[in-house]
Amino acid sequence: MKTHLLVVFFASLAASTASAQLFENLQKFANRIAVGDPLSESETGREGPKSICLEDLDADGKLDFAVSNLDGSVSVAFGSGGLAFSEPRHFPTGAVTLRELICADFNGDELPDIVTAAPIEGKIHFLWNEGGQQFRLGTPLDAWEITRNVASGDFNGDGHLDLAVAGR
């Protein structure tokens, strides 16, 4: 069975109406986007989303999304406007499975890159944004066993984006 990611958009609402509006949106929203590399044949049969980031990855002014999948791939769908997205493109990382992912410009080229954690291998994987909806898999960074979470920010105040990694 293919796992799908349901993308739901709703405006900020008062607390009393938020859950009712979300339920109404879920009932009406029929567009489900398949994620997980369809060519992946994982031994455990696990696939599907684990983490998502929303970012204008192709610099066209429309939000795109990237998803880390349990099959070790990253799926990227580019926004076409409104609730429409392209068919997802799948980028295998070579990891058995992935967890949290973030989108940020880590190499200073003004294009958001994708970074994700691979807990079994204890590595951080980079997908460098080459522009034109193209990503290049970088050399993984060794972290430690059960690396699950990543965060970014200018932690040391030097004006450059830093990466924080959490694991065991």
mmCIF file with all atom_site columns, C-alpha atoms in Angstrom:
data_model
loop_
_atom_site.group_PDB
_atom_site.id
_atom_site.type_symbol
_atom_site.label_atom_id
_atom_site.label_alt_id
_atom_site.label_comp_id
_atom_site.label_asym_id
_atom_site.label_entity_id
_atom_site.label_seq_id
_atom_site.pdbx_PDB_ins_code
_atom_site.Cartn_x
_atom_site.Cartn_y
_atom_site.Cartn_z
_atom_site.occupancy
_atom_site.B_iso_or_equiv
_atom_site.pdbx_formal_charge
_atom_site.auth_seq_id
_atom_site.auth_comp_id
_atom_site.auth_asym_id
_atom_site.auth_atom_id
_atom_site.pdbx_PDB_model_num
ATOM 1   C CA . MET A 1 1   ? 0.000   0.000  0.000   1.00 0.00 ? 1   MET A CA 1
ATOM 2   C CA . LYS A 1 2   ? 1.408   3.412  -1.004  1.00 0.00 ? 2   LYS A CA 1
ATOM 3   C CA . THR A 1 3   ? 1.588   6.005  1.747   1.00 0.00 ? 3   THR A CA 1
ATOM 4   C CA . HIS A 1 4   ? 0.226   9.458  0.992   1.00 0.00 ? 4   HIS A CA 1
ATOM 5   C CA . LEU A 1 5   ? 0.839   12.832 2.507   1.00 0.00 ? 5   LEU A CA 1
ATOM 6   C CA . LEU A 1 6   ? -2.240  14.957 3.016   1.00 0.00 ? 6   LEU A CA 1
ATOM 7   C CA . VAL A 1 7   ? -1.434  18.640 2.643   1.00 0.00 ? 7   VAL A CA 1
ATOM 8   C CA . VAL A 1 8   ? -3.886  20.890 4.463   1.00 0.00 ? 8   VAL A CA 1
ATOM 9   C CA . PHE A 1 9   ? -3.869  24.673 4.281   1.00 0.00 ? 9   PHE A CA 1
ATOM 10  C CA . PHE A 1 10  ? -5.974  26.856 6.530   1.00 0.00 ? 10  PHE A CA 1
ATOM 11  C CA . ALA A 1 11  ? -5.736  30.395 7.787   1.00 0.00 ? 11  ALA A CA 1
ATOM 12  C CA . SER A 1 12  ? -5.218  31.274 11.414  1.00 0.00 ? 12  SER A CA 1
ATOM 13  C CA . LEU A 1 13  ? -8.542  30.993 13.154  1.00 0.00 ? 13  LEU A CA 1
ATOM 14  C CA . ALA A 1 14  ? -9.919  31.651 16.601  1.00 0.00 ? 14  ALA A CA 1
ATOM 15  C CA . ALA A 1 15  ? -9.392  28.647 18.882  1.00 0.00 ? 15  ALA A CA 1
ATOM 16  C CA . SER A 1 16  ? -13.123 27.886 19.013  1.00 0.00 ? 16  SER A CA 1
ATOM 17  C CA . THR A 1 17  ? -13.399 27.445 15.243  1.00 0.00 ? 17  THR A CA 1
ATOM 18  C CA . ALA A 1 18  ? -9.980  26.022 14.375  1.00 0.00 ? 18  ALA A CA 1
ATOM 19  C CA . SER A 1 19  ? -10.805 22.346 14.902  1.00 0.00 ? 19  SER A CA 1
ATOM 20  C CA . ALA A 1 20  ? -14.127 22.612 13.067  1.00 0.00 ? 20  ALA A CA 1
ATOM 21  C CA . GLN A 1 21  ? -12.433 24.381 10.138  1.00 0.00 ? 21  GLN A CA 1
ATOM 22  C CA . LEU A 1 22  ? -9.652  21.799 10.021  1.00 0.00 ? 22  LEU A CA 1
ATOM 23  C CA . PHE A 1 23  ? -12.193 18.952 9.955   1.00 0.00 ? 23  PHE A CA 1
ATOM 24  C CA . GLU A 1 24  ? -14.122 20.670 7.148   1.00 0.00 ? 24  GLU A CA 1
ATOM 25  C CA . ASN A 1 25  ? -10.899 21.180 5.171   1.00 0.00 ? 25  ASN A CA 1
ATOM 26  C CA . LEU A 1 26  ? -9.957  17.524 5.612   1.00 0.00 ? 26  LEU A CA 1
ATOM 27  C CA . GLN A 1 27  ? -13.383 16.387 4.366   1.00 0.00 ? 27  GLN A CA 1
ATOM 28  C CA . LYS A 1 28  ? -13.213 18.559 1.251   1.00 0.00 ? 28  LYS A CA 1
ATOM 29  C CA . PHE A 1 29  ? -9.553  18.131 0.401   1.00 0.00 ? 29  PHE A CA 1
ATOM 30  C CA . ALA A 1 30  ? -9.205  15.253 -2.045  1.00 0.00 ? 30  ALA A CA 1
ATOM 31  C CA . ASN A 1 31  ? -5.677  15.908 -3.333  1.00 0.00 ? 31  ASN A CA 1
ATOM 32  C CA . ARG A 1 32  ? -3.322  13.428 -1.761  1.00 0.00 ? 32  ARG A CA 1
ATOM 33  C CA . ILE A 1 33  ? 0.258   13.382 -2.920  1.00 0.00 ? 33  ILE A CA 1
ATOM 34  C CA . ALA A 1 34  ? 2.120   10.070 -2.940  1.00 0.00 ? 34  ALA A CA 1
ATOM 35  C CA . VAL A 1 35  ? 5.480   10.216 -1.188  1.00 0.00 ? 35  VAL A CA 1
ATOM 36  C CA . GLY A 1 36  ? 8.190   7.619  -0.741  1.00 0.00 ? 36  GLY A CA 1
ATOM 37  C CA . ASP A 1 37  ? 10.270  6.432  -3.647  1.00 0.00 ? 37  ASP A CA 1
ATOM 38  C CA . PRO A 1 38  ? 8.106   4.017  -5.671  1.00 0.00 ? 38  PRO A CA 1
ATOM 39  C CA . LEU A 1 39  ? 11.283  2.284  -6.882  1.00 0.00 ? 39  LEU A CA 1
ATOM 40  C CA . SER A 1 40  ? 12.455  1.564  -3.345  1.00 0.00 ? 40  SER A CA 1
ATOM 41  C CA . GLU A 1 41  ? 12.183  -2.017 -2.198  1.00 0.00 ? 41  GLU A CA 1
ATOM 42  C CA . SER A 1 42  ? 12.975  -1.744 1.502   1.00 0.00 ? 42  SER A CA 1
ATOM 43  C CA . GLU A 1 43  ? 13.359  -5.024 3.350   1.00 0.00 ? 43  GLU A CA 1
ATOM 44  C CA . THR A 1 44  ? 10.780  -4.056 5.957   1.00 0.00 ? 44  THR A CA 1
ATOM 45  C CA . GLY A 1 45  ? 8.294   -2.536 3.520   1.00 0.00 ? 45  GLY A CA 1
ATOM 46  C CA . ARG A 1 46  ? 8.345   0.746  5.429   1.00 0.00 ? 46  ARG A CA 1
ATOM 47  C CA . GLU A 1 47  ? 7.678   3.841  3.422   1.00 0.00 ? 47  GLU A CA 1
ATOM 48  C CA . GLY A 1 48  ? 5.975   7.153  3.906   1.00 0.00 ? 48  GLY A CA 1
ATOM 49  C CA . PRO A 1 49  ? 6.612   10.541 5.422   1.00 0.00 ? 49  PRO A CA 1
ATOM 50  C CA . LYS A 1 50  ? 8.461   11.255 8.625   1.00 0.00 ? 50  LYS A CA 1
ATOM 51  C CA . SER A 1 51  ? 9.169   15.002 8.419   1.00 0.00 ? 51  SER A CA 1
ATOM 52  C CA . ILE A 1 52  ? 8.251   17.882 6.116   1.00 0.00 ? 52  ILE A CA 1
ATOM 53  C CA . CYS A 1 53  ? 9.512   21.354 5.317   1.00 0.00 ? 53  CYS A CA 1
ATOM 54  C CA . LEU A 1 54  ? 7.762   24.059 3.313   1.00 0.00 ? 54  LEU A CA 1
ATOM 55  C CA . GLU A 1 55  ? 10.012  26.408 1.395   1.00 0.00 ? 55  GLU A CA 1
ATOM 56  C CA . ASP A 1 56  ? 10.272  28.048 -2.028  1.00 0.00 ? 56  ASP A CA 1
ATOM 57  C CA . LEU A 1 57  ? 12.903  25.575 -3.219  1.00 0.00 ? 57  LEU A CA 1
ATOM 58  C CA . ASP A 1 58  ? 12.906  26.644 -6.875  1.00 0.00 ? 58  ASP A CA 1
ATOM 59  C CA . ALA A 1 59  ? 12.720  30.446 -6.351  1.00 0.00 ? 59  ALA A CA 1
ATOM 60  C CA . ASP A 1 60  ? 9.482   30.867 -8.325  1.00 0.00 ? 60  ASP A CA 1
ATOM 61  C CA . GLY A 1 61  ? 7.572   32.558 -5.499  1.00 0.00 ? 61  GLY A CA 1
ATOM 62  C CA . LYS A 1 62  ? 5.412   29.464 -4.769  1.00 0.00 ? 62  LYS A CA 1
ATOM 63  C CA . LEU A 1 63  ? 5.796   27.207 -1.759  1.00 0.00 ? 63  LEU A CA 1
ATOM 64  C CA . ASP A 1 64  ? 7.205   23.749 -2.412  1.00 0.00 ? 64  ASP A CA 1
ATOM 65  C CA . PHE A 1 65  ? 7.617   20.922 0.052   1.00 0.00 ? 65  PHE A CA 1
ATOM 66  C CA . ALA A 1 66  ? 10.195  18.291 0.852   1.00 0.00 ? 66  ALA A CA 1
ATOM 67  C CA . VAL A 1 67  ? 9.485   15.148 2.849   1.00 0.00 ? 67  VAL A CA 1
ATOM 68  C CA . SER A 1 68  ? 11.890  12.707 4.483   1.00 0.00 ? 68  SER A CA 1
ATOM 69  C CA . ASN A 1 69  ? 10.638  9.155  4.064   1.00 0.00 ? 69  ASN A CA 1
ATOM 70  C CA . LEU A 1 70  ? 10.989  5.960  6.026   1.00 0.00 ? 70  LEU A CA 1
ATOM 71  C CA . ASP A 1 71  ? 12.402  4.282  2.891   1.00 0.00 ? 71  ASP A CA 1
ATOM 72  C CA . GLY A 1 72  ? 15.509  6.526  2.966   1.00 0.00 ? 72  GLY A CA 1
ATOM 73  C CA . SER A 1 73  ? 14.439  8.868  0.181   1.00 0.00 ? 73  SER A CA 1
ATOM 74  C CA . VAL A 1 74  ? 13.497  12.537 0.132   1.00 0.00 ? 74  VAL A CA 1
ATOM 75  C CA . SER A 1 75  ? 10.419  13.458 -1.926  1.00 0.00 ? 75  SER A CA 1
ATOM 76  C CA . VAL A 1 76  ? 10.131  16.993 -3.311  1.00 0.00 ? 76  VAL A CA 1
ATOM 77  C CA . ALA A 1 77  ? 6.968   18.450 -4.875  1.00 0.00 ? 77  ALA A CA 1
ATOM 78  C CA . PHE A 1 78  ? 7.064   21.886 -6.464  1.00 0.00 ? 78  PHE A CA 1
ATOM 79  C CA . GLY A 1 79  ? 4.140   24.280 -6.026  1.00 0.00 ? 79  GLY A CA 1
ATOM 80  C CA . SER A 1 80  ? 2.150   25.263 -9.096  1.00 0.00 ? 80  SER A CA 1
ATOM 81  C CA . GLY A 1 81  ? -0.010  27.802 -7.273  1.00 0.00 ? 81  GLY A CA 1
ATOM 82  C CA . GLY A 1 82  ? -2.990  27.376 -4.982  1.00 0.00 ? 82  GLY A CA 1
ATOM 83  C CA . LEU A 1 83  ? -3.214  23.783 -3.771  1.00 0.00 ? 83  LEU A CA 1
ATOM 84  C CA . ALA A 1 84  ? -1.550  22.325 -6.870  1.00 0.00 ? 84  ALA A CA 1
ATOM 85  C CA . PHE A 1 85  ? 1.840   20.612 -6.764  1.00 0.00 ? 85  PHE A CA 1
ATOM 86  C CA . SER A 1 86  ? 3.961   18.775 -9.292  1.00 0.00 ? 86  SER A CA 1
ATOM 87  C CA . GLU A 1 87  ? 4.335   15.033 -9.099  1.00 0.00 ? 87  GLU A CA 1
ATOM 88  C CA . PRO A 1 88  ? 6.970   14.435 -6.428  1.00 0.00 ? 88  PRO A CA 1
ATOM 89  C CA . ARG A 1 89  ? 10.558  13.810 -7.443  1.00 0.00 ? 89  ARG A CA 1
ATOM 90  C CA . HIS A 1 90  ? 12.369  11.268 -5.301  1.00 0.00 ? 90  HIS A CA 1
ATOM 91  C CA . PHE A 1 91  ? 15.966  11.596 -4.205  1.00 0.00 ? 91  PHE A CA 1
ATOM 92  C CA . PRO A 1 92  ? 17.441  8.440  -2.642  1.00 0.00 ? 92  PRO A CA 1
ATOM 93  C CA . THR A 1 93  ? 20.063  9.124  0.014   1.00 0.00 ? 93  THR A CA 1
ATOM 94  C CA . GLY A 1 94  ? 21.388  5.602  0.480   1.00 0.00 ? 94  GLY A CA 1
ATOM 95  C CA . ALA A 1 95  ? 20.128  5.589  4.075   1.00 0.00 ? 95  ALA A CA 1
ATOM 96  C CA . VAL A 1 96  ? 17.946  2.775  5.398   1.00 0.00 ? 96  VAL A CA 1
ATOM 97  C CA . THR A 1 97  ? 15.486  5.288  6.832   1.00 0.00 ? 97  THR A CA 1
ATOM 98  C CA . LEU A 1 98  ? 15.275  9.037  7.490   1.00 0.00 ? 98  LEU A CA 1
ATOM 99  C CA . ARG A 1 99  ? 13.808  11.173 10.233  1.00 0.00 ? 99  ARG A CA 1
ATOM 100 C CA . GLU A 1 100 ? 13.690  14.962 10.636  1.00 0.00 ? 100 GLU A CA 1
ATOM 101 C CA . LEU A 1 101 ? 14.492  17.225 7.711   1.00 0.00 ? 101 LEU A CA 1
ATOM 102 C CA . ILE A 1 102 ? 15.005  20.960 7.352   1.00 0.00 ? 102 ILE A CA 1
ATOM 103 C CA . CYS A 1 103 ? 15.303  23.318 4.399   1.00 0.00 ? 103 CYS A CA 1
ATOM 104 C CA . ALA A 1 104 ? 17.758  26.212 4.654   1.00 0.00 ? 104 ALA A CA 1
ATOM 105 C CA . ASP A 1 105 ? 20.631  27.766 2.705   1.00 0.00 ? 105 ASP A CA 1
ATOM 106 C CA . PHE A 1 106 ? 23.652  25.994 4.185   1.00 0.00 ? 106 PHE A CA 1
ATOM 107 C CA . ASN A 1 107 ? 26.213  26.876 1.503   1.00 0.00 ? 107 ASN A CA 1
ATOM 108 C CA . GLY A 1 108 ? 25.463  30.586 1.036   1.00 0.00 ? 108 GLY A CA 1
ATOM 109 C CA . ASP A 1 109 ? 24.264  30.418 -2.591  1.00 0.00 ? 109 ASP A CA 1
ATOM 110 C CA . GLU A 1 110 ? 20.818  31.845 -1.679  1.00 0.00 ? 110 GLU A CA 1
ATOM 111 C CA . LEU A 1 111 ? 19.076  28.565 -2.583  1.00 0.00 ? 111 LEU A CA 1
ATOM 112 C CA . PRO A 1 112 ? 17.523  26.485 0.212   1.00 0.00 ? 112 PRO A CA 1
ATOM 113 C CA . ASP A 1 113 ? 19.201  23.101 0.611   1.00 0.00 ? 113 ASP A CA 1
ATOM 114 C CA . ILE A 1 114 ? 17.703  20.013 2.256   1.00 0.00 ? 114 ILE A CA 1
ATOM 115 C CA . VAL A 1 115 ? 19.286  18.370 5.288   1.00 0.00 ? 115 VAL A CA 1
ATOM 116 C CA . THR A 1 116 ? 17.965  15.189 6.895   1.00 0.00 ? 116 THR A CA 1
ATOM 117 C CA . ALA A 1 117 ? 18.949  12.789 9.672   1.00 0.00 ? 117 ALA A CA 1
ATOM 118 C CA . ALA A 1 118 ? 19.560  9.053  9.159   1.00 0.00 ? 118 ALA A CA 1
ATOM 119 C CA . PRO A 1 119 ? 19.304  7.389  12.599  1.00 0.00 ? 119 PRO A CA 1
ATOM 120 C CA . ILE A 1 120 ? 20.444  3.861  11.730  1.00 0.00 ? 120 ILE A CA 1
ATOM 121 C CA . GLU A 1 121 ? 23.648  4.979  10.018  1.00 0.00 ? 121 GLU A CA 1
ATOM 122 C CA . GLY A 1 122 ? 24.183  7.906  12.399  1.00 0.00 ? 122 GLY A CA 1
ATOM 123 C CA . LYS A 1 123 ? 24.644  10.342 9.526   1.00 0.00 ? 123 LYS A CA 1
ATOM 124 C CA . ILE A 1 124 ? 23.333  13.657 8.259   1.00 0.00 ? 124 ILE A CA 1
ATOM 125 C CA . HIS A 1 125 ? 22.516  13.764 4.533   1.00 0.00 ? 125 HIS A CA 1
ATOM 126 C CA . PHE A 1 126 ? 22.659  16.922 2.418   1.00 0.00 ? 126 PHE A CA 1
ATOM 127 C CA . LEU A 1 127 ? 20.780  17.570 -0.814  1.00 0.00 ? 127 LEU A CA 1
ATOM 128 C CA . TRP A 1 128 ? 22.444  20.652 -2.303  1.00 0.00 ? 128 TRP A CA 1
ATOM 129 C CA . ASN A 1 129 ? 20.068  22.840 -4.303  1.00 0.00 ? 129 ASN A CA 1
ATOM 130 C CA . GLU A 1 130 ? 21.567  23.280 -7.776  1.00 0.00 ? 130 GLU A CA 1
ATOM 131 C CA . GLY A 1 131 ? 18.688  25.502 -9.003  1.00 0.00 ? 131 GLY A CA 1
ATOM 132 C CA . GLY A 1 132 ? 16.221  24.588 -11.721 1.00 0.00 ? 132 GLY A CA 1
ATOM 133 C CA . GLN A 1 133 ? 14.536  22.021 -9.450  1.00 0.00 ? 133 GLN A CA 1
ATOM 134 C CA . GLN A 1 134 ? 17.754  19.985 -9.301  1.00 0.00 ? 134 GLN A CA 1
ATOM 135 C CA . PHE A 1 135 ? 19.395  18.648 -6.141  1.00 0.00 ? 135 PHE A CA 1
ATOM 136 C CA . ARG A 1 136 ? 22.779  16.983 -5.743  1.00 0.00 ? 136 ARG A CA 1
ATOM 137 C CA . LEU A 1 137 ? 23.385  14.458 -2.979  1.00 0.00 ? 137 LEU A CA 1
ATOM 138 C CA . GLY A 1 138 ? 26.370  15.565 -0.923  1.00 0.00 ? 138 GLY A CA 1
ATOM 139 C CA . THR A 1 139 ? 28.783  13.566 1.178   1.00 0.00 ? 139 THR A CA 1
ATOM 140 C CA . PRO A 1 140 ? 27.028  12.503 4.399   1.00 0.00 ? 140 PRO A CA 1
ATOM 141 C CA . LEU A 1 141 ? 28.276  13.959 7.661   1.00 0.00 ? 141 LEU A CA 1
ATOM 142 C CA . ASP A 1 142 ? 29.057  11.450 10.419  1.00 0.00 ? 142 ASP A CA 1
ATOM 143 C CA . ALA A 1 143 ? 27.055  12.158 13.557  1.00 0.00 ? 143 ALA A CA 1
ATOM 144 C CA . TRP A 1 144 ? 26.283  9.408  16.082  1.00 0.00 ? 144 TRP A CA 1
ATOM 145 C CA . GLU A 1 145 ? 23.941  6.496  16.622  1.00 0.00 ? 145 GLU A CA 1
ATOM 146 C CA . ILE A 1 146 ? 20.228  7.281  16.560  1.00 0.00 ? 146 ILE A CA 1
ATOM 147 C CA . THR A 1 147 ? 20.667  10.728 14.981  1.00 0.00 ? 147 THR A CA 1
ATOM 148 C CA . ARG A 1 148 ? 17.065  11.870 14.652  1.00 0.00 ? 148 ARG A CA 1
ATOM 149 C CA . ASN A 1 149 ? 16.680  15.632 14.906  1.00 0.00 ? 149 ASN A CA 1
ATOM 150 C CA . VAL A 1 150 ? 18.263  18.580 13.127  1.00 0.00 ? 150 VAL A CA 1
ATOM 151 C CA . ALA A 1 151 ? 17.809  22.322 13.577  1.00 0.00 ? 151 ALA A CA 1
ATOM 152 C CA . SER A 1 152 ? 19.397  25.386 12.044  1.00 0.00 ? 152 SER A CA 1
ATOM 153 C CA . GLY A 1 153 ? 20.165  28.899 13.178  1.00 0.00 ? 153 GLY A CA 1
ATOM 154 C CA . ASP A 1 154 ? 23.044  31.288 13.687  1.00 0.00 ? 154 ASP A CA 1
ATOM 155 C CA . PHE A 1 155 ? 23.957  29.767 17.042  1.00 0.00 ? 155 PHE A CA 1
ATOM 156 C CA . ASN A 1 156 ? 27.340  31.447 17.463  1.00 0.00 ? 156 ASN A CA 1
ATOM 157 C CA . GLY A 1 157 ? 26.387  34.896 16.097  1.00 0.00 ? 157 GLY A CA 1
ATOM 158 C CA . ASP A 1 158 ? 28.884  34.919 13.210  1.00 0.00 ? 158 ASP A CA 1
ATOM 159 C CA . GLY A 1 159 ? 26.251  35.661 10.555  1.00 0.00 ? 159 GLY A CA 1
ATOM 160 C CA . HIS A 1 160 ? 26.414  32.122 9.094   1.00 0.00 ? 160 HIS A CA 1
ATOM 161 C CA . LEU A 1 161 ? 23.807  29.398 9.404   1.00 0.00 ? 161 LEU A CA 1
ATOM 162 C CA . ASP A 1 162 ? 24.815  26.578 11.770  1.00 0.00 ? 162 ASP A CA 1
ATOM 163 C CA . LEU A 1 163 ? 23.439  23.044 12.101  1.00 0.00 ? 163 LEU A CA 1
ATOM 164 C CA . ALA A 1 164 ? 22.458  21.401 15.376  1.00 0.00 ? 164 ALA A CA 1
ATOM 165 C CA . VAL A 1 165 ? 22.036  17.628 15.543  1.00 0.00 ? 165 VAL A CA 1
ATOM 166 C CA . ALA A 1 166 ? 20.369  15.596 18.303  1.00 0.00 ? 166 ALA A CA 1
ATOM 167 C CA . GLY A 1 167 ? 20.652  11.887 18.902  1.00 0.00 ? 167 GLY A CA 1
ATOM 168 C CA . ARG A 1 168 ? 21.779  9.347  21.404  1.00 0.00 ? 168 ARG A CA 1
#
